[in-house]
Coordinates of C-alpha atoms in Angstrom, one line a residue:
Chain A
M19 CA 138.2 -30.1 32.8
A20 CA 141.1 -28.1 34.2
R21 CA 142.5 -29.0 37.6
P22 CA 141.1 -26.6 40.2
T23 CA 143.6 -24.1 41.6
L24 CA 143.7 -21.6 44.4
D25 CA 146.1 -19.0 45.7
F26 CA 146.8 -19.0 49.4
W27 CA 147.9 -15.5 50.6
F28 CA 149.5 -15.4 54.0
E29 CA 151.5 -13.1 56.3
L30 CA 154.0 -14.8 58.5
A31 CA 153.0 -12.6 61.5
S32 CA 149.3 -13.4 61.1
T33 CA 147.7 -15.6 63.7
Y34 CA 144.8 -16.7 61.4
S35 CA 147.2 -17.4 58.6
Y36 CA 148.8 -19.9 60.9
L37 CA 145.5 -21.7 61.3
S38 CA 145.1 -22.0 57.5
A39 CA 148.7 -23.1 57.0
E40 CA 148.1 -26.0 59.4
R41 CA 145.1 -27.3 57.5
I42 CA 145.3 -26.3 53.9
D43 CA 147.2 -29.3 52.7
D44 CA 144.5 -31.7 54.0
L45 CA 141.7 -29.6 52.4
A46 CA 143.6 -29.3 49.1
E47 CA 143.8 -33.1 49.0
K48 CA 140.1 -33.5 49.9
Y49 CA 138.9 -31.1 47.3
G50 CA 141.5 -32.0 44.7
V51 CA 142.8 -28.4 44.4
I52 CA 146.3 -27.3 43.5
V53 CA 147.3 -24.6 46.0
T54 CA 149.9 -21.9 45.3
W55 CA 151.4 -20.4 48.5
R56 CA 151.9 -16.7 48.3
P57 CA 153.6 -14.9 51.2
F58 CA 153.0 -11.2 51.3
L59 CA 153.4 -8.3 53.8
L60 CA 150.5 -6.7 55.6
G61 CA 152.6 -3.9 57.0
P62 CA 152.6 -1.8 53.9
I63 CA 148.9 -2.4 53.5
F64 CA 148.1 -1.3 57.0
H65 CA 150.5 1.6 56.7
A66 CA 148.6 2.8 53.6
Q67 CA 145.5 2.7 55.7
G68 CA 147.2 5.0 58.2
W69 CA 147.9 2.3 60.8
D70 CA 151.3 1.8 62.4
T71 CA 150.5 -1.6 63.9
S72 CA 148.0 -4.4 63.7
P73 CA 144.3 -3.6 64.0
F74 CA 144.3 -6.1 66.9
N75 CA 146.5 -3.7 68.8
L76 CA 144.6 -0.6 67.6
Q77 CA 141.4 -2.2 68.9
P78 CA 142.1 -3.7 72.3
A79 CA 138.7 -5.4 72.6
K80 CA 139.2 -7.1 69.2
G81 CA 142.7 -8.0 70.1
Q82 CA 141.7 -9.6 73.4
Y83 CA 139.0 -11.5 71.6
M84 CA 141.4 -12.7 69.0
W85 CA 143.7 -14.4 71.5
R86 CA 140.8 -16.2 73.1
D87 CA 139.5 -17.2 69.7
L88 CA 142.8 -18.6 68.6
A89 CA 143.1 -20.6 71.9
R90 CA 139.6 -22.1 71.5
I91 CA 140.1 -22.9 67.8
S92 CA 143.5 -24.5 68.4
E93 CA 142.0 -26.7 71.1
D94 CA 139.0 -27.6 68.9
R95 CA 141.3 -28.6 66.0
G96 CA 143.6 -30.6 68.1
L97 CA 146.5 -28.3 67.6
P98 CA 149.1 -27.8 70.3
P99 CA 148.1 -25.0 72.8
F100 CA 148.1 -21.6 71.2
R101 CA 150.5 -19.2 73.1
Q102 CA 150.1 -15.5 72.8
P103 CA 153.6 -14.2 71.9
D104 CA 155.2 -11.5 73.9
I105 CA 155.8 -9.5 70.8
F106 CA 152.9 -8.8 68.4
P107 CA 153.0 -8.4 65.6
M108 CA 156.5 -9.7 65.0
H109 CA 158.6 -8.4 62.1
S110 CA 158.0 -10.8 59.3
V111 CA 159.9 -9.4 56.4
K112 CA 162.9 -11.8 56.7
A113 CA 160.6 -14.8 57.2
A114 CA 158.6 -13.8 54.2
R115 CA 161.7 -13.6 52.0
L116 CA 163.0 -16.9 53.2
A117 CA 159.6 -18.4 52.5
L118 CA 159.9 -17.2 48.9
V119 CA 163.3 -18.9 48.6
G120 CA 162.0 -22.1 50.2
L121 CA 158.9 -22.2 48.1
A122 CA 161.1 -22.0 45.0
Q123 CA 163.3 -24.8 46.4
G124 CA 160.6 -27.2 47.7
W125 CA 161.0 -26.7 51.4
G126 CA 158.9 -23.5 51.7
Q127 CA 155.6 -24.9 53.0
E128 CA 157.3 -26.8 55.9
F129 CA 159.4 -23.7 56.6
V130 CA 156.3 -21.6 56.8
R131 CA 154.6 -24.0 59.3
N132 CA 157.8 -24.1 61.3
V133 CA 157.8 -20.3 61.5
Y134 CA 154.2 -20.2 62.6
R135 CA 154.8 -22.8 65.3
A136 CA 157.8 -21.0 66.5
G137 CA 155.8 -17.8 66.9
F138 CA 152.5 -19.0 68.1
Q139 CA 153.2 -22.2 69.9
N140 CA 156.7 -21.5 71.3
N141 CA 156.8 -17.7 71.8
Q142 CA 159.9 -17.4 69.7
D143 CA 160.8 -14.1 67.9
I144 CA 160.5 -14.9 64.2
S145 CA 162.5 -11.8 63.3
D146 CA 165.5 -13.5 65.0
N147 CA 168.0 -15.0 62.6
A148 CA 168.8 -18.0 64.8
V149 CA 165.1 -18.8 65.0
L150 CA 164.6 -18.5 61.3
M151 CA 167.7 -20.6 60.4
A152 CA 166.4 -23.4 62.7
C153 CA 163.1 -23.3 60.8
V154 CA 165.0 -23.5 57.5
V155 CA 167.1 -26.5 58.6
A156 CA 164.1 -28.3 60.1
A157 CA 162.3 -27.9 56.7
G158 CA 165.3 -29.4 54.9
G159 CA 166.8 -26.2 53.5
D160 CA 170.4 -25.0 53.5
P161 CA 170.6 -22.1 55.8
I162 CA 173.7 -20.5 54.3
S163 CA 172.6 -20.3 50.8
A164 CA 169.0 -19.6 51.8
G165 CA 170.1 -16.6 53.9
E166 CA 172.1 -15.2 51.0
L167 CA 169.3 -15.7 48.5
A168 CA 166.8 -14.1 50.9
N169 CA 168.9 -11.0 51.0
S170 CA 169.2 -10.7 47.2
D171 CA 167.6 -7.9 45.4
A172 CA 165.7 -10.4 43.3
V173 CA 164.0 -11.9 46.3
K174 CA 163.4 -8.5 47.9
Q175 CA 161.8 -7.3 44.7
K176 CA 159.7 -10.5 44.4
L177 CA 158.2 -9.9 47.8
R178 CA 157.4 -6.3 47.0
G179 CA 155.8 -7.5 43.8
Q180 CA 153.8 -10.1 45.6
T181 CA 152.5 -7.5 48.1
E182 CA 151.5 -5.2 45.2
M183 CA 149.8 -8.1 43.6
A184 CA 147.8 -8.7 46.8
V185 CA 146.7 -5.1 46.9
D186 CA 145.7 -5.3 43.2
R187 CA 143.5 -8.3 44.0
G188 CA 141.7 -6.4 46.8
L189 CA 143.4 -8.0 49.8
F190 CA 143.2 -6.1 53.1
G191 CA 144.0 -8.8 55.6
A192 CA 145.3 -12.4 55.9
P193 CA 144.9 -15.1 55.3
A194 CA 143.1 -14.7 52.0
F195 CA 142.4 -17.0 49.1
T196 CA 141.9 -16.2 45.5
V197 CA 140.2 -18.2 42.8
G198 CA 140.2 -16.3 39.5
D199 CA 138.9 -12.9 40.4
Q200 CA 137.1 -14.2 43.5
L201 CA 138.6 -13.1 46.8
F202 CA 137.9 -15.0 50.1
W203 CA 139.2 -13.5 53.4
G204 CA 139.9 -15.4 56.6
D205 CA 140.5 -18.9 57.7
D206 CA 136.7 -19.3 58.0
R207 CA 136.4 -19.0 54.2
L208 CA 138.9 -21.7 53.3
E209 CA 136.3 -24.4 52.6
Q210 CA 134.2 -22.0 50.6
A211 CA 137.2 -21.0 48.5
M212 CA 138.0 -24.6 47.8
E213 CA 134.4 -25.2 46.7
W214 CA 134.6 -22.2 44.4
A215 CA 137.9 -23.5 43.0
V216 CA 136.2 -26.8 42.1
R217 CA 133.1 -25.1 40.7
L218 CA 135.1 -22.7 38.5
A219 CA 137.6 -25.2 37.2
Chain B
M12 CA 121.5 -30.7 83.4
A13 CA 120.4 -27.1 82.7
R14 CA 119.1 -26.3 79.3
P15 CA 121.8 -24.7 77.2
T16 CA 121.4 -20.9 76.6
L17 CA 123.1 -18.4 74.4
D18 CA 122.8 -14.6 73.9
F19 CA 122.5 -13.4 70.4
W20 CA 123.8 -9.8 70.1
F21 CA 122.8 -8.0 66.9
E22 CA 122.9 -4.6 65.3
L23 CA 120.0 -3.8 62.9
A24 CA 122.3 -2.1 60.5
S25 CA 124.8 -5.0 60.4
T26 CA 125.0 -7.1 57.3
Y27 CA 126.5 -10.1 59.0
S28 CA 123.9 -9.9 61.8
Y29 CA 121.3 -10.3 59.1
L30 CA 122.8 -13.6 58.1
S31 CA 122.7 -14.9 61.7
A32 CA 119.1 -13.8 62.2
E33 CA 118.1 -15.8 59.2
R34 CA 119.5 -19.0 60.6
I35 CA 119.7 -18.9 64.3
D36 CA 116.3 -20.4 64.9
D37 CA 117.1 -23.5 62.9
L38 CA 120.4 -23.9 64.7
A39 CA 118.9 -23.3 68.1
E40 CA 116.4 -26.1 67.4
K41 CA 119.2 -28.4 66.1
Y42 CA 121.4 -27.9 69.2
G43 CA 118.5 -27.6 71.7
V44 CA 119.7 -24.2 72.8
I45 CA 117.5 -21.4 74.2
V46 CA 118.5 -18.1 72.5
T47 CA 118.0 -14.6 74.0
W48 CA 117.9 -11.9 71.3
R49 CA 119.8 -8.8 72.3
P50 CA 119.7 -5.8 70.0
F51 CA 122.4 -3.2 70.7
L52 CA 124.0 -0.2 68.9
L53 CA 127.4 -0.4 67.2
G54 CA 127.5 3.4 66.7
P55 CA 128.6 4.3 70.2
I56 CA 131.2 1.5 70.2
F57 CA 132.6 2.7 66.9
H58 CA 132.5 6.3 68.1
A59 CA 134.5 5.4 71.2
Q60 CA 137.1 3.9 68.9
G61 CA 137.3 7.3 67.1
W62 CA 135.3 6.2 64.0
D63 CA 132.5 8.2 62.6
T64 CA 131.1 5.4 60.3
S65 CA 131.4 1.7 59.7
P66 CA 134.8 0.1 59.3
F67 CA 133.5 -1.1 56.0
N68 CA 133.4 2.5 54.8
L69 CA 136.7 3.4 56.5
Q70 CA 138.4 0.6 54.7
P71 CA 137.2 0.6 51.2
A72 CA 138.9 -2.7 50.2
K73 CA 137.3 -4.4 53.2
G74 CA 133.9 -2.9 52.3
Q75 CA 134.1 -3.9 48.7
Y76 CA 134.9 -7.4 49.8
M77 CA 132.1 -7.5 52.3
W78 CA 129.4 -6.8 49.7
R79 CA 130.8 -9.6 47.5
D80 CA 131.0 -11.9 50.5
L81 CA 127.4 -11.3 51.4
A82 CA 126.2 -11.9 47.9
R83 CA 128.1 -15.2 47.7
I84 CA 126.9 -16.4 51.1
S85 CA 123.3 -15.4 50.5
E86 CA 123.4 -17.4 47.3
D87 CA 125.1 -20.4 48.9
R88 CA 122.4 -20.4 51.7
G89 CA 119.5 -20.1 49.3
L90 CA 118.5 -16.7 50.6
P91 CA 117.0 -14.1 48.2
P92 CA 119.6 -12.1 46.4
F93 CA 121.6 -9.8 48.7
R94 CA 121.3 -6.2 47.6
Q95 CA 123.8 -3.6 48.6
P96 CA 121.7 -0.7 50.0
D97 CA 122.2 2.8 48.7
I98 CA 122.7 4.0 52.3
F99 CA 125.2 2.3 54.5
P100 CA 125.2 2.1 57.4
M101 CA 121.6 3.0 58.0
H102 CA 120.5 4.7 61.2
S103 CA 119.2 1.8 63.3
V104 CA 118.4 3.3 66.7
K105 CA 114.6 3.5 66.0
A106 CA 114.6 -0.1 64.7
A107 CA 116.6 -1.3 67.7
R108 CA 114.1 0.3 70.1
L109 CA 111.2 -1.2 68.3
A110 CA 113.0 -4.6 68.4
L111 CA 113.1 -4.3 72.2
V112 CA 109.4 -3.6 72.3
G113 CA 108.6 -6.4 70.0
L114 CA 110.9 -8.9 71.8
A115 CA 109.0 -8.1 75.0
Q116 CA 105.7 -8.6 73.2
G117 CA 106.5 -11.7 71.3
W118 CA 106.8 -10.4 67.7
G119 CA 110.3 -9.1 68.0
Q120 CA 112.2 -11.8 66.2
E121 CA 110.0 -11.7 63.1
F122 CA 110.2 -7.9 63.2
V123 CA 114.0 -8.0 63.3
R124 CA 114.1 -10.3 60.3
N125 CA 111.6 -8.0 58.5
V126 CA 113.9 -5.1 59.1
Y127 CA 117.0 -6.9 57.8
R128 CA 115.1 -8.0 54.7
A129 CA 113.9 -4.5 54.1
G130 CA 117.4 -3.2 54.3
F131 CA 119.4 -5.9 52.6
Q132 CA 117.0 -7.5 50.2
N133 CA 114.8 -4.5 49.2
N134 CA 117.0 -1.5 49.6
Q135 CA 114.6 0.2 52.0
D136 CA 115.7 2.8 54.5
I137 CA 115.2 1.2 57.9
S138 CA 115.3 4.6 59.6
D139 CA 112.1 5.5 57.8
N140 CA 109.0 5.3 60.0
A141 CA 106.8 3.9 57.3
V142 CA 109.2 1.1 56.6
L143 CA 109.5 0.3 60.3
M144 CA 105.8 0.4 60.8
A145 CA 105.3 -2.0 57.9
C146 CA 107.8 -4.3 59.6
V147 CA 105.9 -4.2 62.8
V148 CA 102.6 -4.9 61.2
A149 CA 104.0 -7.8 59.2
A150 CA 105.4 -9.3 62.4
G151 CA 102.0 -9.1 64.1
G152 CA 102.6 -6.0 66.3
D153 CA 100.4 -3.0 66.8
P154 CA 102.2 0.0 65.2
I155 CA 100.6 2.8 67.2
S156 CA 101.3 1.4 70.7
A157 CA 104.7 0.0 69.6
G158 CA 105.8 3.4 68.2
E159 CA 104.7 5.1 71.5
L160 CA 106.5 2.5 73.6
A161 CA 109.7 2.7 71.5
N162 CA 109.8 6.4 72.2
S163 CA 109.5 6.0 75.9
D164 CA 112.3 6.8 78.3
A165 CA 112.2 3.3 79.6
V166 CA 112.9 1.7 76.2
K167 CA 115.5 4.3 75.3
Q168 CA 117.3 3.6 78.6
K169 CA 117.0 -0.1 78.1
L170 CA 118.8 0.1 74.7
R171 CA 121.5 2.2 76.2
G172 CA 121.9 -0.3 79.0
Q173 CA 122.0 -3.2 76.5
T174 CA 124.8 -1.4 74.6
E175 CA 126.8 -0.8 77.8
M176 CA 126.3 -4.5 78.7
A177 CA 127.7 -5.4 75.2
V178 CA 130.8 -3.3 75.9
D179 CA 131.2 -4.9 79.3
R180 CA 131.2 -8.3 77.7
G181 CA 133.9 -7.3 75.3
L182 CA 131.9 -6.9 72.2
F183 CA 133.4 -4.8 69.4
G184 CA 131.3 -5.9 66.4
A185 CA 128.2 -7.7 65.4
P186 CA 126.8 -10.3 65.4
A187 CA 128.2 -11.7 68.5
F188 CA 127.2 -14.6 70.8
T189 CA 127.9 -15.0 74.4
V190 CA 127.8 -18.2 76.5
G191 CA 128.6 -17.5 80.1
D192 CA 131.8 -15.4 79.8
Q193 CA 132.7 -16.8 76.4
L194 CA 132.4 -14.4 73.5
F195 CA 132.1 -15.4 69.9
W196 CA 132.2 -12.9 67.1
G197 CA 130.8 -13.2 63.6
D198 CA 128.2 -15.3 61.9
D199 CA 131.0 -17.8 61.2
R200 CA 131.2 -18.6 64.9
L201 CA 127.5 -19.4 65.4
E202 CA 127.9 -23.1 65.3
Q203 CA 130.9 -23.0 67.6
A204 CA 128.9 -20.9 70.1
M205 CA 126.1 -23.4 70.0
E206 CA 128.5 -26.2 70.7
W207 CA 129.9 -24.3 73.7
A208 CA 126.4 -23.6 75.0
V209 CA 125.7 -27.3 74.9
R210 CA 129.1 -28.2 76.5
L211 CA 128.8 -25.6 79.3
A212 CA 125.2 -26.4 80.2

C-alpha cells in the first residue's frame, strides 16, 4: 500500500490558512500522511472573479464574523490571541516566493508559520522586507541568498505556475487540500482530507 | 443554572442548512440544549449585497466544489445520496412561510426536513404547491389551513421580521447559529455553537 499523500494549498495572507499551518504537522503524524506544502496566490483568482480585494472586505458582515471566528477558534485551540491586523489583506507575493525557496531548502514550513504569526498574532506587515527576513532567519534560512533566489525569474515563474495549478484543480479559496482529484476547502475540512488520503492510498 | 439555548437559522433553499437540519436534534439532545428553529430568507440579504443569485452560482468553481462537498458529507454521515437539483437556488419563500406555520403548530421541524429531502434527495421543486403540501401532510399538518395561514399578512410579516432579525444579528449566510450575541456560521460550527450554549448558560 502506498503511503498516503496530501497537498496543502495555502495563501500567506489567509487567516484560515494560518489555522491549518499551525496544526497540519500534528494531523499528518496522527494519520500517517505525507503533506506537500504548496503556497499560491489568491489575488489573481479573486481578480479573475472581478474582485479587487478579499471577499471578507467586500462583504462586511462576513468579514466581521471572520475576525470573531478566528479569535474564538484560536482560543479554543490554545493558540496565542488572534489579533486582527491593521492591514488586510496584506501583500503576500514576496512571502510566497520566499516560502517556495524555503520549502526547497528545508526551512519553508517554519518560515510559513513565522509569517502567519507575524501577521496574525503580532500585527506585523508581511510585505515588509525586514519582517520577512526576520522570519527567514528564525526559520534557519540565510536571508541574503534567500532574498536573491526569491527575486529570480525561476522562483517567480514557479509561483505563477503553482497558482495556475491551483486554478486547474478547482481552487477558489484557501486553505485547500487535494488528494488525487478530490478537493477539500477550508481548515474545517482538514481531518476529512486526511481520512480521504488514507482511504485512497 | 439556566438551560442552554441556541437559535438555529436556516434557509429552505440552502444545501448546508439541510445538513444541519438532519443532525441538530441529535446534537441538541447530546448537549442538553434547547433549540429554536428560525427560518429566514437569504434572497434579500444577497440582493442587498448586489447579488441576483446564490454565490455558488456567481462563483462557478465554488459551486462545483459545493456539490461535491455535499455528496461526500452525505455519504460520510450515512444520509441518502445527495442529488444536485436541476433548479438552484429554488424559490423558498412559500416553504419558509409554511415552516413558520408548522413550527407554531408543532409539525414544523419535520416539515422542514421533508422540504430539504424533497429538494436535495429527490430533485423536487420546493416552490411547487403540490410538493409543499405533500411535505405538510407527511409532517402531520393540515394542508388546507396551513396553506391559508401561510398566505396571511401576519405570517408574511413574521418572515420579513425574522429576516430583518437575522441581518441585525450579523447573518450573511446559512445555516447560522446564535447563542446570546455570539454568531456561528456554517454546519461545520454546529458543535462549537452547542459548546458555547452550554458554556454561557
